[in-house]
Coordinates of C-alpha atoms in Angstrom, one line a residue:
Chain A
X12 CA 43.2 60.0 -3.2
X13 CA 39.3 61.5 -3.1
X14 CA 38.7 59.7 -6.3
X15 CA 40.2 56.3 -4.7
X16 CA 37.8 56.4 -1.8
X17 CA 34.5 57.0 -3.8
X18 CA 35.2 54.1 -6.4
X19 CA 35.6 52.1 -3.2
X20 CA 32.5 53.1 -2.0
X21 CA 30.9 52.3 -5.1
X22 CA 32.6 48.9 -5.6
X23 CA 31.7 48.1 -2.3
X24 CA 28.2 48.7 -3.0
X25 CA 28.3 46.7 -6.1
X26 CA 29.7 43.6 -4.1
X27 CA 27.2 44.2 -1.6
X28 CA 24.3 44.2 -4.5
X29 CA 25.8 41.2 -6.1
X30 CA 25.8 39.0 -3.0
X31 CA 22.6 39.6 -2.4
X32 CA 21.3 39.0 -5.9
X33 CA 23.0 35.4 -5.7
X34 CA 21.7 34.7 -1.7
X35 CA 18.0 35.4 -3.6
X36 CA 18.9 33.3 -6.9
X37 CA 20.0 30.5 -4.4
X38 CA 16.8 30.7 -2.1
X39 CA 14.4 31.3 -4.7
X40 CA 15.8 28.3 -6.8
X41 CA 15.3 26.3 -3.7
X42 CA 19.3 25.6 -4.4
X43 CA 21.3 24.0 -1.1
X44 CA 25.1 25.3 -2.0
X45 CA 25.9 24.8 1.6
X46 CA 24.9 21.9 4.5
X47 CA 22.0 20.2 3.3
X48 CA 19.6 20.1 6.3
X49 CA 17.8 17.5 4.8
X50 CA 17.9 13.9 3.7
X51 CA 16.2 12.0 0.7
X52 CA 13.5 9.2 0.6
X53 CA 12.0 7.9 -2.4
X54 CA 8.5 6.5 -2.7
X55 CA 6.9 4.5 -6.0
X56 CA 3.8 5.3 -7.0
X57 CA 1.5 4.3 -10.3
X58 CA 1.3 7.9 -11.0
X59 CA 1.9 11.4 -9.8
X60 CA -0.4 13.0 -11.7
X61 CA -0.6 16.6 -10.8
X62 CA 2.5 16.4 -8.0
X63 CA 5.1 19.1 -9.3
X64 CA 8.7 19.4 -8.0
X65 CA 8.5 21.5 -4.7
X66 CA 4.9 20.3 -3.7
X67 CA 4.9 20.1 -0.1
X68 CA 5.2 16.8 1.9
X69 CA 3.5 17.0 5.4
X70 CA 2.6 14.5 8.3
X71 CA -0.5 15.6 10.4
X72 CA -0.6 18.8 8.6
X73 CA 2.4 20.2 8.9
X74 CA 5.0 21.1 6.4
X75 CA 8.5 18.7 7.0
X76 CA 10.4 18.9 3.4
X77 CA 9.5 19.1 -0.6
X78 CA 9.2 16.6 -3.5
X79 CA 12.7 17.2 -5.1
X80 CA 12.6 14.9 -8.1
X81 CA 10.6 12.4 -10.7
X82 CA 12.1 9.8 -12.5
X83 CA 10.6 6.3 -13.9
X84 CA 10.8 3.2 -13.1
X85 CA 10.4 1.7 -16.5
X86 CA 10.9 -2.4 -15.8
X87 CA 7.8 -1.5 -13.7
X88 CA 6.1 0.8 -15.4
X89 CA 5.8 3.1 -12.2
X90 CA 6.7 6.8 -11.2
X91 CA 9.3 7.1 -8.8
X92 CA 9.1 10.7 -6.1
X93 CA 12.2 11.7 -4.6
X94 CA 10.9 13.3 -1.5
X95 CA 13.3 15.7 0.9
X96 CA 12.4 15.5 4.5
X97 CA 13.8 17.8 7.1
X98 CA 17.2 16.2 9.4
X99 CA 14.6 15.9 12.5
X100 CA 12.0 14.0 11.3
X101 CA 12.6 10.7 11.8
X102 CA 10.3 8.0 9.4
X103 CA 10.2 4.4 9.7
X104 CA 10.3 1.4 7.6
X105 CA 6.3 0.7 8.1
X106 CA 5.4 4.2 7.1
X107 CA 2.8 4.9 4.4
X108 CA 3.1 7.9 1.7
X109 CA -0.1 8.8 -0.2
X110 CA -0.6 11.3 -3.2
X111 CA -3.4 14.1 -1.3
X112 CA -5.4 17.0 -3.1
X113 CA -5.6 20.1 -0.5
X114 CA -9.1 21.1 -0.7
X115 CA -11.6 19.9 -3.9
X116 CA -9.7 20.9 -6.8
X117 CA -6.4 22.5 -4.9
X118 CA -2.3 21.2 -5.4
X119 CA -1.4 18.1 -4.4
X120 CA 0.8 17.0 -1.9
X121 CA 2.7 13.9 -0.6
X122 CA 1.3 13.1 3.4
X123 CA 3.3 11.0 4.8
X124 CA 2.2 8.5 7.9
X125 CA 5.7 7.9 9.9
X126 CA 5.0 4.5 11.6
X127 CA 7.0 3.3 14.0
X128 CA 7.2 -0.7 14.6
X129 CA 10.3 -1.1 12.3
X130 CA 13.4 0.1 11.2
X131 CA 14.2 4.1 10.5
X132 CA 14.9 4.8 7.2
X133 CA 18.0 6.4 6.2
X134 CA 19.2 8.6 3.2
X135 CA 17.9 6.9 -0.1
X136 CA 16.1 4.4 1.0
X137 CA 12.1 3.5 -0.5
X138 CA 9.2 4.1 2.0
X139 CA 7.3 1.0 0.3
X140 CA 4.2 1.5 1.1
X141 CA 2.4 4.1 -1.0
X142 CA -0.9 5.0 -2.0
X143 CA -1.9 6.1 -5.4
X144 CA -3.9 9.1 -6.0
X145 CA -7.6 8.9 -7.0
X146 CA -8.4 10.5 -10.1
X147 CA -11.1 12.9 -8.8
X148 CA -12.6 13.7 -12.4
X149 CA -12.2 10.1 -13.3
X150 CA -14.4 9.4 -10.1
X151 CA -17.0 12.0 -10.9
X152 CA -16.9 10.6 -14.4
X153 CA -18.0 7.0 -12.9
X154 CA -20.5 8.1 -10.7
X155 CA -22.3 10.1 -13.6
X156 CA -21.6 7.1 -16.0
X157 CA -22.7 4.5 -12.8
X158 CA -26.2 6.6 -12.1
X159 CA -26.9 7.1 -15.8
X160 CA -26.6 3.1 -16.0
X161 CA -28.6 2.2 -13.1
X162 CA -31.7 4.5 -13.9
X163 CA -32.2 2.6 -16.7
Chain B
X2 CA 4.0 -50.2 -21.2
X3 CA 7.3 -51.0 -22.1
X4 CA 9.4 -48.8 -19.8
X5 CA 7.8 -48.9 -16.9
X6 CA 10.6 -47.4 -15.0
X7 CA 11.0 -44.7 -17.6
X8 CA 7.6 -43.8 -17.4
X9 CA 6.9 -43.6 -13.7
X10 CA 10.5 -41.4 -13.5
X11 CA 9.0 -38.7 -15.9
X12 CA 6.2 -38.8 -14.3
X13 CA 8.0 -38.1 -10.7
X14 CA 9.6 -35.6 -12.5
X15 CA 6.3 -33.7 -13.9
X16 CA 5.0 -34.2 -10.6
X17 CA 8.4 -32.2 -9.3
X18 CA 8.0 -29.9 -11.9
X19 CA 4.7 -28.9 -11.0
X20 CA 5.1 -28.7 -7.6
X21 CA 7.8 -26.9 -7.5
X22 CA 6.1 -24.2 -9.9
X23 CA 2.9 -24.1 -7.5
X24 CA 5.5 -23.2 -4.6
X25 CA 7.8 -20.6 -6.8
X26 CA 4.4 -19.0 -8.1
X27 CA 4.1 -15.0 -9.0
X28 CA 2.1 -12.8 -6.7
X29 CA -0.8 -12.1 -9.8
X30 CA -0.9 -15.9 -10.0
X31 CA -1.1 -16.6 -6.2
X32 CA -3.8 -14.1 -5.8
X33 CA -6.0 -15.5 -9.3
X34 CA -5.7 -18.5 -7.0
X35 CA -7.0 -18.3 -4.2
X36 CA -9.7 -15.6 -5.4
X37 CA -10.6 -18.3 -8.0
X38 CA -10.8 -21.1 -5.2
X39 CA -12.7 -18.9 -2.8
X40 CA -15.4 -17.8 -5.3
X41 CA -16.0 -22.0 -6.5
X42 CA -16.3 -22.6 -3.3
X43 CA -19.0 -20.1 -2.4
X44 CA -20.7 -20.7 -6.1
X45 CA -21.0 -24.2 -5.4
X46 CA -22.6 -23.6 -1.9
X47 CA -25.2 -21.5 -3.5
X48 CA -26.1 -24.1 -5.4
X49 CA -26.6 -26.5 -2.8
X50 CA -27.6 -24.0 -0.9
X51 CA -25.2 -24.5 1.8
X52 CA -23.8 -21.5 2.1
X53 CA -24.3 -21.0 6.1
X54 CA -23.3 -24.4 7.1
X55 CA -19.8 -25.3 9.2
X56 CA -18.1 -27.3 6.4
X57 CA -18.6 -24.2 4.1
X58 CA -17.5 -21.5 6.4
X59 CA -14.6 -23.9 7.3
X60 CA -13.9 -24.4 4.2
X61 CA -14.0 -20.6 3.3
X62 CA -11.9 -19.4 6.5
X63 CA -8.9 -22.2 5.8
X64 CA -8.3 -20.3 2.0
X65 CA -8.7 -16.9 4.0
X66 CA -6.1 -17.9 5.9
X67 CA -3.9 -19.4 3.8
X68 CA -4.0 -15.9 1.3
X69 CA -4.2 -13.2 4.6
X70 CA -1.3 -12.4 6.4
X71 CA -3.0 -10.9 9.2
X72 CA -0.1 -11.0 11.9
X73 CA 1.5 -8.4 9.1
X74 CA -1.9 -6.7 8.3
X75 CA -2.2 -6.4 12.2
X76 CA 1.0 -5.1 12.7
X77 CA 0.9 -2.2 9.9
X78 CA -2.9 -1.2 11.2
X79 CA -1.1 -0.5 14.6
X80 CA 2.0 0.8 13.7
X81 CA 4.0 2.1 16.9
X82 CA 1.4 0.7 19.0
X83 CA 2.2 -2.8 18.1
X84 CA 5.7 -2.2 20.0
X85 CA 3.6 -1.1 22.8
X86 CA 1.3 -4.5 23.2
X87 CA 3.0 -7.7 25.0
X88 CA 2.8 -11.0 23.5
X89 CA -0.7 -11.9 25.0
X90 CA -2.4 -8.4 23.6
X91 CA -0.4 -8.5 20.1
X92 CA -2.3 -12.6 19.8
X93 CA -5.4 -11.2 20.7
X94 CA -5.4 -8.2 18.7
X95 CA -4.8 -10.6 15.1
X96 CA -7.1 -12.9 16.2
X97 CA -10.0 -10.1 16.8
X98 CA -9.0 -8.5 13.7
X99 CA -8.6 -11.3 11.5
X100 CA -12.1 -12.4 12.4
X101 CA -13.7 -9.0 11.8
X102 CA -12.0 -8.3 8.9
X103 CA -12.3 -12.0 7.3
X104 CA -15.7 -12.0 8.3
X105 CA -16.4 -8.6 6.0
X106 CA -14.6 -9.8 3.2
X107 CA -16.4 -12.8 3.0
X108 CA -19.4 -11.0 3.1
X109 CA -18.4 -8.9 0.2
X110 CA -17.5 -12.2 -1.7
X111 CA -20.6 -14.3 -1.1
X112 CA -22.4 -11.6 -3.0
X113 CA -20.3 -12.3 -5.9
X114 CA -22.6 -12.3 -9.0
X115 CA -20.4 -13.2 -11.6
X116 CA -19.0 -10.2 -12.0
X117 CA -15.9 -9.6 -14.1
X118 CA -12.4 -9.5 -12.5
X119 CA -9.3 -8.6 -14.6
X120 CA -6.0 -9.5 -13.4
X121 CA -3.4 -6.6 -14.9
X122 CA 0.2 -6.8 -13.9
X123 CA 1.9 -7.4 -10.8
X124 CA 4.6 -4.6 -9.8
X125 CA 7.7 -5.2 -7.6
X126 CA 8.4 -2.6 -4.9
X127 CA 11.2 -4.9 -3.6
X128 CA 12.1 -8.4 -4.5
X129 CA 9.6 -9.8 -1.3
X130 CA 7.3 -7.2 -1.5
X131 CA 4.5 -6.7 -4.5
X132 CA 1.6 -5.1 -6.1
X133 CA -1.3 -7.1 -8.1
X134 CA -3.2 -4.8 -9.7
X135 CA -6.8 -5.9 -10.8
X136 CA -10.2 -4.0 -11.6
X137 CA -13.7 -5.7 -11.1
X138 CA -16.9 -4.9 -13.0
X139 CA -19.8 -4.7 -11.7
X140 CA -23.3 -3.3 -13.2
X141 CA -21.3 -1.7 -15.6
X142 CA -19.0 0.2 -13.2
X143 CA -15.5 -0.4 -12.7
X144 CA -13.4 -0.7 -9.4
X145 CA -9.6 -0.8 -9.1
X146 CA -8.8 -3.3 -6.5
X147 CA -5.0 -3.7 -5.8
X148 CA -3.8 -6.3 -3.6
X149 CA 0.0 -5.7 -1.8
X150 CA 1.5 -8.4 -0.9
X151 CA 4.9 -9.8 1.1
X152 CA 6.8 -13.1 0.6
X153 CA 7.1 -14.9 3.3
X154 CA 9.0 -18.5 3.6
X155 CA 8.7 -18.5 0.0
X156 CA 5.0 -17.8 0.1
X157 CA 3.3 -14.4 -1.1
X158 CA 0.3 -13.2 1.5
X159 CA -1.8 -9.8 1.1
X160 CA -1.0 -7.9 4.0
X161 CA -3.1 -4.8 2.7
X162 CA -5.7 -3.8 0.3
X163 CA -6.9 -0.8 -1.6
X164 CA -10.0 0.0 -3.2
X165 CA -10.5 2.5 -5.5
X166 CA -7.3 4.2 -4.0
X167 CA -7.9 3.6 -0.3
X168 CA -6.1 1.5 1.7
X169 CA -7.2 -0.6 4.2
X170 CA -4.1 -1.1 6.4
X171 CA -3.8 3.3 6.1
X172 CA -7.3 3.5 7.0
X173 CA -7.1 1.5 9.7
X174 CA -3.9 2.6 10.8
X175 CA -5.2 6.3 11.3
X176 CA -8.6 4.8 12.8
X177 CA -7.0 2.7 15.6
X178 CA -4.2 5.7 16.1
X179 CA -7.0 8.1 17.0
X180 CA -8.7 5.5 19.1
X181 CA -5.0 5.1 21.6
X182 CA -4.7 8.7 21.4
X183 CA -7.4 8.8 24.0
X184 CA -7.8 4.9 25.0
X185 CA -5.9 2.1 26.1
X186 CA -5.3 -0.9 24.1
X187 CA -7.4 -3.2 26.4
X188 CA -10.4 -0.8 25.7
X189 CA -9.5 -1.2 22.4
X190 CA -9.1 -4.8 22.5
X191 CA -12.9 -4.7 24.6
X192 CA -14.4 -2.8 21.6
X193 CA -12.9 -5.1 18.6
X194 CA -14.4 -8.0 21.0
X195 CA -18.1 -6.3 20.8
X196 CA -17.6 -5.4 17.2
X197 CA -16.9 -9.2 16.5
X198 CA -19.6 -10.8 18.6
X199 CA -22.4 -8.0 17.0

């Protein structure tokens, strides 16, 4: 009987340890097993050169869902961003989504401008109008090129 | 001639064909266009040197307008604010921003000194809304210069332009949102006005 209640013990510990080490796999994997508190927009840009899945999207600075996926749109040569955006925030059909670099050299992230004047967009649907990210080095690159030109 | 009636039918026919195709053009087409038309037009007043008269500018402003959507353009610059203007406000508002913005761009364009512009591709983000992507050269630099544009009535208009990566319409957009943050639209309408008449 003794022996009964301490391999209990220990197999309840065991469940205990393995629950939690799936809860962490799931967050940490930024897996949703359960209600998905978020829907999915997707955007077209010409690249997304240095955006990674999980970057940040954000409208006036603050934080409201991740880029969750890349794929190509190859009869237009153009990247595709699938971008999830908390249930709350609403977005419209005139808003704009542009490619941003936090700081000088830092990550990149998606802002998005909501608009307002037209429709909301639902689950799946394109914001259309996107801005493509500069190439800061290819910038720097002109300007040295531009200056070395003109000086002569 | 020996079939006249043959030969006047085909040439109804190519006349068709060809109209037809000017109407059904692409957006990279429609924008070579116009930019092409724009730029003879102001090449052949420097000549003459007539760039500053009426005829000219009136010439210059009906080709503006016929390649500008600026009641779209308008409406994306203001976003939610648009819904907030009547009738009256909304009329005033494109015709104030069509004339300062107009105005700029063919400032930029009477400076044109044969510089090189390359038309790329055109990219669909739906079937009436599109992308012409071109680069210009100039003193041995080079600027992308993307045009967007939306179909409407069967005709493609810009609606929003972006140089080297920035956009006019999200530019202005975040410019006139900060503005009614704190203003009203009529001051904002009262400060377009003195922009205009500077």
């Amino acid at each position: 009987m003794k022996k009964n209640i301490h391999e209990s013990v220990a197999g309840f510990f065991v469940l205990i340890g393995i629950i939690l080490i799936s809860y962490m796999s799931i967050k940490l994997g930024h897996l949703d097993l359960f209600i998905s508190d978020s829907y999915l927009l997707y955007a077209k840009f010409q690249t997304v050169n240095g955006l990674r899945v999980g970057n940040p999207i954000e409208m006036h600075g603050i934080t409201i869902g991740e880029v969750s996926s890349f794929s190509l749109d190859q009869e237009n040569q153009m990247a595709v961003a699938g971008l999830k955006i908390d249930k709350e925030i609403t977005i419209f059909a005139d808003a704009i989504a542009g490619i941003k670099t936090a700081g000088l050299i830092g990550d990149r992230f998606v802002s998005i401008d909501p608009g307002g004047a037209e429709k909301q967009l639902a689950n799946g649907e394109y914001i259309i109008d996107t801005v493509s990210p500069v190439d800061l080095g290819e910038l720097i690159g002109k300007f040295a090129f531009g200056s070395i030109k003109e000086n002569k | 001639m020996r079939y006249p009636l043959r030969n006047s039918l085909l040439l109804g026919f190519l006349f068709l064909f060809t109209a037809h195709s000017a109407f059904a053009q692409s957006p990279l087409e429609r924008v070579r266009e116009k930019v092409d038309a724009i730029i003879t037009i102001v090449i052949e007043a420097k000549k003459k040197q007539t760039l500053e008269n009426t005829a000219t500018r009136e010439k210059l402003w009906s080709q503006v307008d016929t390649i500008f959507d600026f009641n779209t353009l308008s409406q994306k610059s203001l976003s939610r604010n648009w819904l907030a203007m009547n009738d009256e406000e909304k009329d005033q508002f494109v015709g104030l921003f069509r004339k300062l913005l107009g105005r700029s761009y063919l400032k930029k364009i009477e400076s044109y000194d044969n510089e090189n512009i390359q038309y790329h591709r055109e990219v669909f983000f739906t079937p009436e809304n599109a992308e012409v992507l071109t680069t210009i050269e100039s003193k041995g630099q080079q600027y992308d210069l993307n045009y967007r544009l939306l179909k409407k009535e069967g005709e493609w208009r810009i609606y929003d332009v972006s140089i080297e990566g920035v956009s006019l319409v999200s530019n202005y957009r975040a410019q006139f949102n900060g503005f009614l943050r704190k203003g009203t639209i009529q001051e904002l309408l009262g400060s377009l006005k003195t922009k205009v008449e500077e």
